Amino acid sequence: MKKTAVILTLAALIFGCLSFTGCGKADTGEYEEMLKGMELVWYDEFEGADFDRSKWDYGYIPEEGYTGVPRKGGFWINDAVRVEGGNMIITTDYRKDGELGEGWYSGAVETVSKSDSGVLFSATYGYFEVRCKVPRTYGAWSAFWMMPVGNFRDDVPGTGTDGAEIDVFESPFYYDLFQRNTVNHAVHYDGYGENLKSAGKTGIKVRNLYDEFHTYGVEWTESYYKFYVDGVLTWTVSDKEYENKKGETVKENCISQAAEYLILSNEVVQPDVEGETAGWCGDPMKNDLNKKYEFVIDYVRVYAQK
């Protein structure tokens, strides 16, 4: 091996141990202390033969009997979701002769039912955690996120009274060699229209992201969000101000004050108006079109203050 290659390899190893969660002894003291004041109030360990329809329904299915729906750069379809071996598995694959047309098929589940039962589970404040393993995919990302019941109904700009989209984690960066093995957190509030505002944290490095299970969680109170990866605090957002994606300080309250429901999903990137693939997570056509990619979820747990 050439000297330059040896130096680069050593630098990469050193950088990894300094930067990645799960390398050496991590500082999980704040996480452990936080959980001492919590009690488990809702959970799913996915131990049955199918996912529990008293807890979850398929994502964004418009009417009973319809098995799939267009979603961003692909389709969400019921048969992409299954429970097996104590895990919920959401697959993503390319179907040339797919039921809804040629393209990428994936799926989602959420704690809102499309039947008369309505909201299956929601909460205002608490600690929300998933343990999962994400796939190596170009142009797609796995996520655990939350949405306000009513989806931004009665928006009051500059506040969290109508709720927020809380992205506990997303994994869109496999396409980028320098961002690979990283995830992000994000909060979007004031609806999806012209008042939309966002706060985000990228570059959160996770050792062996695509090969091992990791935990992602958020502690949500009336005055802050605290995000954790593998029990390590990675990002804090207060009700007084936050730093937006441009690095600017915004003095607004983006803390949701509304009940929120849970979503587990895998998305395929939406092509832009000129037909090119939007660049934030790469080109899905670089994936193996003969392979199924799996987002594997071990559990979801929700805690409330004792």
mmCIF file of C-alpha atoms in Angstrom:
data_model
loop_
_atom_site.group_PDB
_atom_site.id
_atom_site.type_symbol
_atom_site.label_atom_id
_atom_site.label_comp_id
_atom_site.label_asym_id
_atom_site.label_seq_id
_atom_site.Cartn_x
_atom_site.Cartn_y
_atom_site.Cartn_z
ATOM 1 C CA MET A 1 0.000 0.000 0.000
ATOM 2 C CA LYS A 2 1.334 3.437 -0.893
ATOM 3 C CA LYS A 3 2.315 5.796 1.896
ATOM 4 C CA THR A 4 -0.395 8.324 0.943
ATOM 5 C CA ALA A 5 -3.073 5.637 1.083
ATOM 6 C CA VAL A 6 -1.867 4.508 4.523
ATOM 7 C CA ILE A 7 -2.027 8.083 5.846
ATOM 8 C CA LEU A 8 -5.534 8.602 4.444
ATOM 9 C CA THR A 9 -6.716 5.288 5.902
ATOM 10 C CA LEU A 10 -5.343 6.113 9.354
ATOM 11 C CA ALA A 11 -6.882 9.589 9.183
ATOM 12 C CA ALA A 12 -10.254 8.110 8.302
ATOM 13 C CA LEU A 13 -10.082 5.678 11.227
ATOM 14 C CA ILE A 14 -9.097 8.414 13.670
ATOM 15 C CA PHE A 15 -11.791 10.745 12.355
ATOM 16 C CA GLY A 16 -14.377 7.980 12.664
ATOM 17 C CA CYS A 17 -13.575 7.270 16.320
ATOM 18 C CA LEU A 18 -13.669 10.960 17.162
ATOM 19 C CA SER A 19 -16.864 11.723 15.290
ATOM 20 C CA PHE A 20 -19.193 8.744 15.151
ATOM 21 C CA THR A 21 -21.692 7.673 17.757
ATOM 22 C CA GLY A 22 -21.129 4.087 18.829
ATOM 23 C CA CYS A 23 -17.310 4.344 18.859
ATOM 24 C CA GLY A 24 -15.826 3.877 22.306
ATOM 25 C CA LYS A 25 -17.623 5.064 25.445
ATOM 26 C CA ALA A 26 -20.335 7.556 24.587
ATOM 27 C CA ASP A 27 -21.750 10.106 27.025
ATOM 28 C CA THR A 28 -25.261 8.796 27.675
ATOM 29 C CA GLY A 29 -25.625 10.254 31.164
ATOM 30 C CA GLU A 30 -28.223 12.873 30.246
ATOM 31 C CA TYR A 31 -30.259 10.289 28.340
ATOM 32 C CA GLU A 32 -30.222 7.853 31.258
ATOM 33 C CA GLU A 33 -31.172 10.589 33.706
ATOM 34 C CA MET A 34 -34.025 11.720 31.463
ATOM 35 C CA LEU A 35 -35.462 8.199 31.237
ATOM 36 C CA LYS A 36 -35.476 7.871 35.038
ATOM 37 C CA GLY A 37 -38.207 10.486 35.126
ATOM 38 C CA MET A 38 -40.271 8.768 32.421
ATOM 39 C CA GLU A 39 -42.677 5.827 32.250
ATOM 40 C CA LEU A 40 -43.493 3.707 29.204
ATOM 41 C CA VAL A 41 -47.021 4.536 27.982
ATOM 42 C CA TRP A 42 -47.156 3.072 24.442
ATOM 43 C CA TYR A 43 -44.974 0.658 22.495
ATOM 44 C CA ASP A 44 -44.807 -1.899 19.715
ATOM 45 C CA GLU A 45 -42.181 -4.650 19.663
ATOM 46 C CA PHE A 46 -43.581 -6.222 16.446
ATOM 47 C CA GLU A 47 -43.813 -9.717 17.884
ATOM 48 C CA GLY A 48 -46.942 -10.817 16.006
ATOM 49 C CA ALA A 49 -47.453 -12.325 12.560
ATOM 50 C CA ASP A 50 -48.589 -8.965 11.139
ATOM 51 C CA PHE A 51 -48.444 -5.381 12.266
ATOM 52 C CA ASP A 52 -51.014 -4.509 14.908
ATOM 53 C CA ARG A 53 -53.904 -2.734 13.194
ATOM 54 C CA SER A 54 -55.064 -1.397 16.552
ATOM 55 C CA LYS A 55 -51.810 0.600 16.625
ATOM 56 C CA TRP A 56 -50.940 1.277 12.960
ATOM 57 C CA ASP A 57 -52.515 1.750 9.569
ATOM 58 C CA TYR A 58 -50.938 2.034 6.129
ATOM 59 C CA GLY A 59 -49.765 5.533 5.224
ATOM 60 C CA TYR A 60 -51.803 7.840 2.982
ATOM 61 C CA ILE A 61 -54.242 5.296 1.556
ATOM 62 C CA PRO A 62 -57.200 7.394 0.334
ATOM 63 C CA GLU A 63 -60.017 4.836 0.460
ATOM 64 C CA GLU A 64 -60.750 1.378 1.775
ATOM 65 C CA GLY A 65 -59.719 -1.380 -0.612
ATOM 66 C CA TYR A 66 -57.145 0.774 -2.404
ATOM 67 C CA THR A 67 -53.720 -0.795 -1.987
ATOM 68 C CA GLY A 68 -51.359 1.956 -3.062
ATOM 69 C CA VAL A 69 -50.909 5.654 -3.765
ATOM 70 C CA PRO A 70 -48.403 7.858 -5.671
ATOM 71 C CA ARG A 71 -45.914 9.350 -3.248
ATOM 72 C CA LYS A 72 -43.085 11.735 -4.220
ATOM 73 C CA GLY A 73 -40.871 9.911 -6.748
ATOM 74 C CA GLY A 74 -42.570 6.537 -6.405
ATOM 75 C CA PHE A 75 -45.516 4.810 -4.777
ATOM 76 C CA TRP A 76 -46.475 3.733 -1.282
ATOM 77 C CA ILE A 77 -48.129 0.312 -1.384
ATOM 78 C CA ASN A 78 -49.483 -1.999 1.295
ATOM 79 C CA ASP A 79 -47.464 -5.071 0.355
ATOM 80 C CA ALA A 80 -44.213 -3.186 1.046
ATOM 81 C CA VAL A 81 -44.951 -3.526 4.783
ATOM 82 C CA ARG A 82 -44.698 -6.766 6.748
ATOM 83 C CA VAL A 83 -43.852 -8.085 10.219
ATOM 84 C CA GLU A 84 -41.314 -10.893 10.431
ATOM 85 C CA GLY A 85 -38.938 -12.212 13.086
ATOM 86 C CA GLY A 86 -39.850 -9.587 15.676
ATOM 87 C CA ASN A 87 -39.367 -6.670 13.272
ATOM 88 C CA MET A 88 -41.487 -4.489 11.068
ATOM 89 C CA ILE A 89 -39.909 -4.380 7.594
ATOM 90 C CA ILE A 90 -40.618 -1.739 4.947
ATOM 91 C CA THR A 91 -39.187 -2.729 1.563
ATOM 92 C CA THR A 92 -38.263 -0.518 -1.377
ATOM 93 C CA ASP A 93 -37.903 -1.999 -4.842
ATOM 94 C CA TYR A 94 -38.261 -1.135 -8.527
ATOM 95 C CA ARG A 95 -41.235 -2.746 -10.276
ATOM 96 C CA LYS A 96 -41.304 -2.630 -14.062
ATOM 97 C CA ASP A 97 -44.842 -4.047 -14.101
ATOM 98 C CA GLY A 98 -46.041 -2.513 -10.844
ATOM 99 C CA GLU A 99 -49.730 -2.291 -9.970
ATOM 100 C CA LEU A 100 -49.708 1.512 -10.216
ATOM 101 C CA GLY A 101 -47.214 1.724 -13.067
ATOM 102 C CA GLU A 102 -43.475 1.303 -13.557
ATOM 103 C CA GLY A 103 -41.387 2.785 -10.773
ATOM 104 C CA TRP A 104 -40.204 2.580 -7.184
ATOM 105 C CA TYR A 105 -42.488 1.002 -4.608
ATOM 106 C CA SER A 106 -42.133 1.469 -0.867
ATOM 107 C CA GLY A 107 -44.406 2.055 2.100
ATOM 108 C CA ALA A 108 -45.304 3.654 5.401
ATOM 109 C CA VAL A 109 -47.359 3.096 8.518
ATOM 110 C CA GLU A 110 -48.811 5.655 10.891
ATOM 111 C CA THR A 111 -50.831 5.742 14.101
ATOM 112 C CA VAL A 112 -53.861 7.214 12.308
ATOM 113 C CA SER A 113 -56.503 4.891 10.882
ATOM 114 C CA LYS A 114 -58.285 5.468 7.580
ATOM 115 C CA SER A 115 -61.387 3.825 9.064
ATOM 116 C CA ASP A 116 -63.864 5.319 11.504
ATOM 117 C CA SER A 117 -61.508 4.648 14.414
ATOM 118 C CA GLY A 118 -59.529 7.777 13.522
ATOM 119 C CA VAL A 119 -56.433 8.479 15.612
ATOM 120 C CA LEU A 120 -55.022 5.234 17.024
ATOM 121 C CA PHE A 121 -52.361 6.936 19.117
ATOM 122 C CA SER A 122 -51.151 10.477 19.642
ATOM 123 C CA ALA A 123 -49.389 12.335 22.417
ATOM 124 C CA THR A 124 -48.445 15.834 23.461
ATOM 125 C CA TYR A 125 -44.937 15.844 24.980
ATOM 126 C CA GLY A 126 -42.861 12.885 26.111
ATOM 127 C CA TYR A 127 -39.931 10.851 24.809
ATOM 128 C CA PHE A 128 -40.310 8.997 21.497
ATOM 129 C CA GLU A 129 -37.787 6.393 20.346
ATOM 130 C CA VAL A 130 -37.278 3.905 17.507
ATOM 131 C CA ARG A 131 -34.662 1.159 17.187
ATOM 132 C CA CYS A 132 -34.011 0.319 13.557
ATOM 133 C CA LYS A 133 -31.599 -0.418 10.730
ATOM 134 C CA VAL A 134 -31.718 1.615 7.506
ATOM 135 C CA PRO A 135 -30.887 0.435 3.966
ATOM 136 C CA ARG A 136 -28.063 1.550 1.681
ATOM 137 C CA THR A 137 -30.045 3.369 -0.984
ATOM 138 C CA TYR A 138 -29.455 6.152 -3.457
ATOM 139 C CA GLY A 139 -32.276 8.648 -3.880
ATOM 140 C CA ALA A 140 -34.312 7.384 -0.928
ATOM 141 C CA TRP A 141 -34.450 7.738 2.821
ATOM 142 C CA SER A 142 -35.929 6.008 5.855
ATOM 143 C CA ALA A 143 -37.535 8.072 8.599
ATOM 144 C CA PHE A 144 -39.272 8.103 11.963
ATOM 145 C CA TRP A 145 -41.368 11.249 12.228
ATOM 146 C CA MET A 146 -44.400 12.863 13.811
ATOM 147 C CA MET A 147 -47.242 15.002 12.522
ATOM 148 C CA PRO A 148 -49.892 17.062 14.320
ATOM 149 C CA VAL A 149 -53.382 15.605 14.466
ATOM 150 C CA GLY A 150 -55.285 17.612 11.868
ATOM 151 C CA ASN A 151 -52.082 18.308 9.881
ATOM 152 C CA PHE A 152 -51.568 22.048 10.597
ATOM 153 C CA ARG A 153 -55.232 22.929 10.903
ATOM 154 C CA ASP A 154 -55.811 26.499 12.174
ATOM 155 C CA ASP A 155 -52.216 27.659 11.686
ATOM 156 C CA VAL A 156 -50.974 30.501 13.891
ATOM 157 C CA PRO A 157 -47.747 31.759 12.222
ATOM 158 C CA GLY A 158 -44.639 31.986 14.360
ATOM 159 C CA THR A 159 -45.872 29.553 16.993
ATOM 160 C CA GLY A 160 -46.179 25.836 17.542
ATOM 161 C CA THR A 161 -49.825 25.974 18.600
ATOM 162 C CA ASP A 162 -50.929 24.094 15.464
ATOM 163 C CA GLY A 163 -48.086 21.561 15.756
ATOM 164 C CA ALA A 164 -44.995 20.763 13.721
ATOM 165 C CA GLU A 165 -43.548 18.056 11.535
ATOM 166 C CA ILE A 166 -40.937 16.547 13.850
ATOM 167 C CA ASP A 167 -38.405 14.431 11.955
ATOM 168 C CA VAL A 168 -36.809 12.357 14.695
ATOM 169 C CA PHE A 169 -34.356 11.093 12.091
ATOM 170 C CA GLU A 170 -33.928 10.744 8.327
ATOM 171 C CA SER A 171 -31.199 8.875 6.387
ATOM 172 C CA PRO A 172 -30.872 10.511 2.922
ATOM 173 C CA PHE A 173 -27.106 10.750 2.546
ATOM 174 C CA TYR A 174 -25.872 7.392 1.266
ATOM 175 C CA TYR A 175 -25.277 8.922 -2.184
ATOM 176 C CA ASP A 176 -22.628 11.324 -0.836
ATOM 177 C CA LEU A 177 -19.273 9.766 0.066
ATOM 178 C CA PHE A 178 -18.534 12.535 2.566
ATOM 179 C CA GLN A 179 -21.973 12.409 4.243
ATOM 180 C CA ARG A 180 -22.419 8.657 4.144
ATOM 181 C CA ASN A 181 -23.058 7.146 7.604
ATOM 182 C CA THR A 182 -24.857 10.302 8.742
ATOM 183 C CA VAL A 183 -28.452 11.132 9.599
ATOM 184 C CA ASN A 184 -30.330 14.363 10.198
ATOM 185 C CA HIS A 185 -33.022 15.784 12.493
ATOM 186 C CA ALA A 186 -35.509 18.451 11.401
ATOM 187 C CA VAL A 187 -38.531 20.445 12.534
ATOM 188 C CA HIS A 188 -40.965 22.047 10.069
ATOM 189 C CA TYR A 189 -43.747 24.318 11.322
ATOM 190 C CA ASP A 190 -46.390 26.855 10.219
ATOM 191 C CA GLY A 191 -47.834 24.466 7.644
ATOM 192 C CA TYR A 192 -46.593 23.575 4.176
ATOM 193 C CA GLY A 193 -47.590 26.823 2.466
ATOM 194 C CA GLU A 194 -45.869 30.188 2.199
ATOM 195 C CA ASN A 195 -45.445 30.424 5.982
ATOM 196 C CA LEU A 196 -43.408 27.197 6.187
ATOM 197 C CA LYS A 197 -40.260 27.487 8.314
ATOM 198 C CA SER A 198 -37.667 24.837 9.123
ATOM 199 C CA ALA A 199 -34.917 24.069 11.594
ATOM 200 C CA GLY A 200 -32.506 21.237 10.956
ATOM 201 C CA LYS A 201 -29.373 19.451 12.090
ATOM 202 C CA THR A 202 -27.288 17.465 9.580
ATOM 203 C CA GLY A 203 -23.965 15.652 9.723
ATOM 204 C CA ILE A 204 -24.812 13.418 12.688
ATOM 205 C CA LYS A 205 -22.400 10.546 12.185
ATOM 206 C CA VAL A 206 -23.444 7.020 13.104
ATOM 207 C CA ARG A 207 -20.914 4.198 12.980
ATOM 208 C CA ASN A 208 -22.046 1.247 10.815
ATOM 209 C CA LEU A 209 -25.285 3.078 10.076
ATOM 210 C CA TYR A 210 -26.447 0.667 7.365
ATOM 211 C CA ASP A 211 -25.274 -2.578 8.975
ATOM 212 C CA GLU A 212 -26.389 -2.291 12.593
ATOM 213 C CA PHE A 213 -29.439 -1.316 14.629
ATOM 214 C CA HIS A 214 -29.391 2.134 16.242
ATOM 215 C CA THR A 215 -31.797 4.118 18.395
ATOM 216 C CA TYR A 216 -33.164 7.550 17.468
ATOM 217 C CA GLY A 217 -35.302 9.552 19.841
ATOM 218 C CA VAL A 218 -36.637 12.966 20.764
ATOM 219 C CA GLU A 219 -37.590 14.350 24.145
ATOM 220 C CA TRP A 220 -40.347 16.875 23.521
ATOM 221 C CA THR A 221 -41.505 19.267 26.231
ATOM 222 C CA GLU A 222 -43.435 22.523 26.192
ATOM 223 C CA SER A 223 -40.183 24.479 25.939
ATOM 224 C CA TYR A 224 -37.675 22.349 23.986
ATOM 225 C CA TYR A 225 -36.830 19.370 21.796
ATOM 226 C CA LYS A 226 -33.794 17.237 22.633
ATOM 227 C CA PHE A 227 -32.756 14.710 19.991
ATOM 228 C CA TYR A 228 -30.722 11.585 20.770
ATOM 229 C CA VAL A 229 -28.863 8.984 18.709
ATOM 230 C CA ASP A 230 -27.844 5.820 20.566
ATOM 231 C CA GLY A 231 -28.497 7.636 23.832
ATOM 232 C CA VAL A 232 -26.200 10.542 22.949
ATOM 233 C CA LEU A 233 -27.643 14.074 22.850
ATOM 234 C CA THR A 234 -27.164 15.372 19.299
ATOM 235 C CA TRP A 235 -29.350 18.486 18.989
ATOM 236 C CA THR A 236 -31.385 20.823 21.200
ATOM 237 C CA VAL A 237 -34.008 23.335 20.056
ATOM 238 C CA SER A 238 -35.590 25.843 22.473
ATOM 239 C CA ASP A 239 -38.864 27.754 22.388
ATOM 240 C CA LYS A 240 -37.033 31.078 22.412
ATOM 241 C CA GLU A 241 -34.924 30.769 19.271
ATOM 242 C CA TYR A 242 -33.267 28.319 16.928
ATOM 243 C CA GLU A 243 -30.739 28.277 14.114
ATOM 244 C CA ASN A 244 -32.258 27.700 10.678
ATOM 245 C CA LYS A 245 -30.647 25.849 7.779
ATOM 246 C CA LYS A 246 -28.915 29.047 6.633
ATOM 247 C CA GLY A 247 -27.226 29.426 10.014
ATOM 248 C CA GLU A 248 -29.425 32.397 10.928
ATOM 249 C CA THR A 249 -30.882 32.794 14.419
ATOM 250 C CA VAL A 250 -34.672 32.844 14.324
ATOM 251 C CA LYS A 251 -36.485 34.153 17.392
ATOM 252 C CA GLU A 252 -39.707 32.176 17.099
ATOM 253 C CA ASN A 253 -41.298 29.266 18.911
ATOM 254 C CA CYS A 254 -41.186 26.103 16.790
ATOM 255 C CA ILE A 255 -42.086 23.770 19.682
ATOM 256 C CA SER A 256 -45.296 21.915 18.916
ATOM 257 C CA GLN A 257 -48.088 22.466 21.405
ATOM 258 C CA ALA A 258 -50.456 20.016 19.664
ATOM 259 C CA ALA A 259 -51.052 16.275 19.861
ATOM 260 C CA GLU A 260 -48.881 14.403 17.347
ATOM 261 C CA TYR A 261 -49.125 10.955 15.759
ATOM 262 C CA LEU A 262 -46.259 8.674 14.649
ATOM 263 C CA ILE A 263 -45.064 7.682 11.164
ATOM 264 C CA LEU A 264 -42.499 5.139 9.938
ATOM 265 C CA SER A 265 -41.735 5.478 6.241
ATOM 266 C CA ASN A 266 -39.370 5.102 3.346
ATOM 267 C CA GLU A 267 -39.448 7.806 0.651
ATOM 268 C CA VAL A 268 -38.066 7.981 -2.880
ATOM 269 C CA VAL A 269 -36.889 11.406 -4.047
ATOM 270 C CA GLN A 270 -39.235 13.569 -6.100
ATOM 271 C CA PRO A 271 -37.894 14.521 -9.570
ATOM 272 C CA ASP A 272 -37.742 18.272 -10.154
ATOM 273 C CA VAL A 273 -39.797 20.238 -12.687
ATOM 274 C CA GLU A 274 -37.342 19.570 -15.511
ATOM 275 C CA GLY A 275 -37.461 15.828 -14.975
ATOM 276 C CA GLU A 276 -34.064 15.618 -13.317
ATOM 277 C CA THR A 277 -33.678 13.942 -9.935
ATOM 278 C CA ALA A 278 -33.636 16.376 -7.048
ATOM 279 C CA GLY A 279 -30.133 16.335 -5.610
ATOM 280 C CA TRP A 280 -30.649 16.189 -1.869
ATOM 281 C CA CYS A 281 -30.364 12.406 -1.669
ATOM 282 C CA GLY A 282 -29.093 11.231 -5.040
ATOM 283 C CA ASP A 283 -30.474 9.299 -8.001
ATOM 284 C CA PRO A 284 -32.559 6.190 -7.158
ATOM 285 C CA MET A 285 -31.756 4.663 -10.559
ATOM 286 C CA LYS A 286 -28.232 4.040 -9.260
ATOM 287 C CA ASN A 287 -29.670 1.319 -7.024
ATOM 288 C CA ASP A 288 -29.765 -2.306 -8.117
ATOM 289 C CA LEU A 289 -33.138 -2.555 -9.888
ATOM 290 C CA ASN A 290 -33.305 -6.282 -9.109
ATOM 291 C CA LYS A 291 -32.873 -5.869 -5.357
ATOM 292 C CA LYS A 292 -35.258 -5.222 -2.473
ATOM 293 C CA TYR A 293 -33.981 -2.748 0.114
ATOM 294 C CA GLU A 294 -35.216 -3.141 3.693
ATOM 295 C CA PHE A 295 -35.899 -0.619 6.450
ATOM 296 C CA VAL A 296 -35.998 -2.871 9.542
ATOM 297 C CA ILE A 297 -37.686 -1.602 12.720
ATOM 298 C CA ASP A 298 -37.134 -3.472 15.990
ATOM 299 C CA TYR A 299 -39.383 -1.366 18.222
ATOM 300 C CA VAL A 300 -41.106 1.961 18.784
ATOM 301 C CA ARG A 301 -41.531 3.203 22.367
ATOM 302 C CA VAL A 302 -43.197 6.281 23.830
ATOM 303 C CA TYR A 303 -42.604 7.535 27.350
ATOM 304 C CA ALA A 304 -44.377 10.205 29.387
ATOM 305 C CA GLN A 305 -43.248 12.182 32.389
ATOM 306 C CA LYS A 306 -44.013 10.290 35.610
#
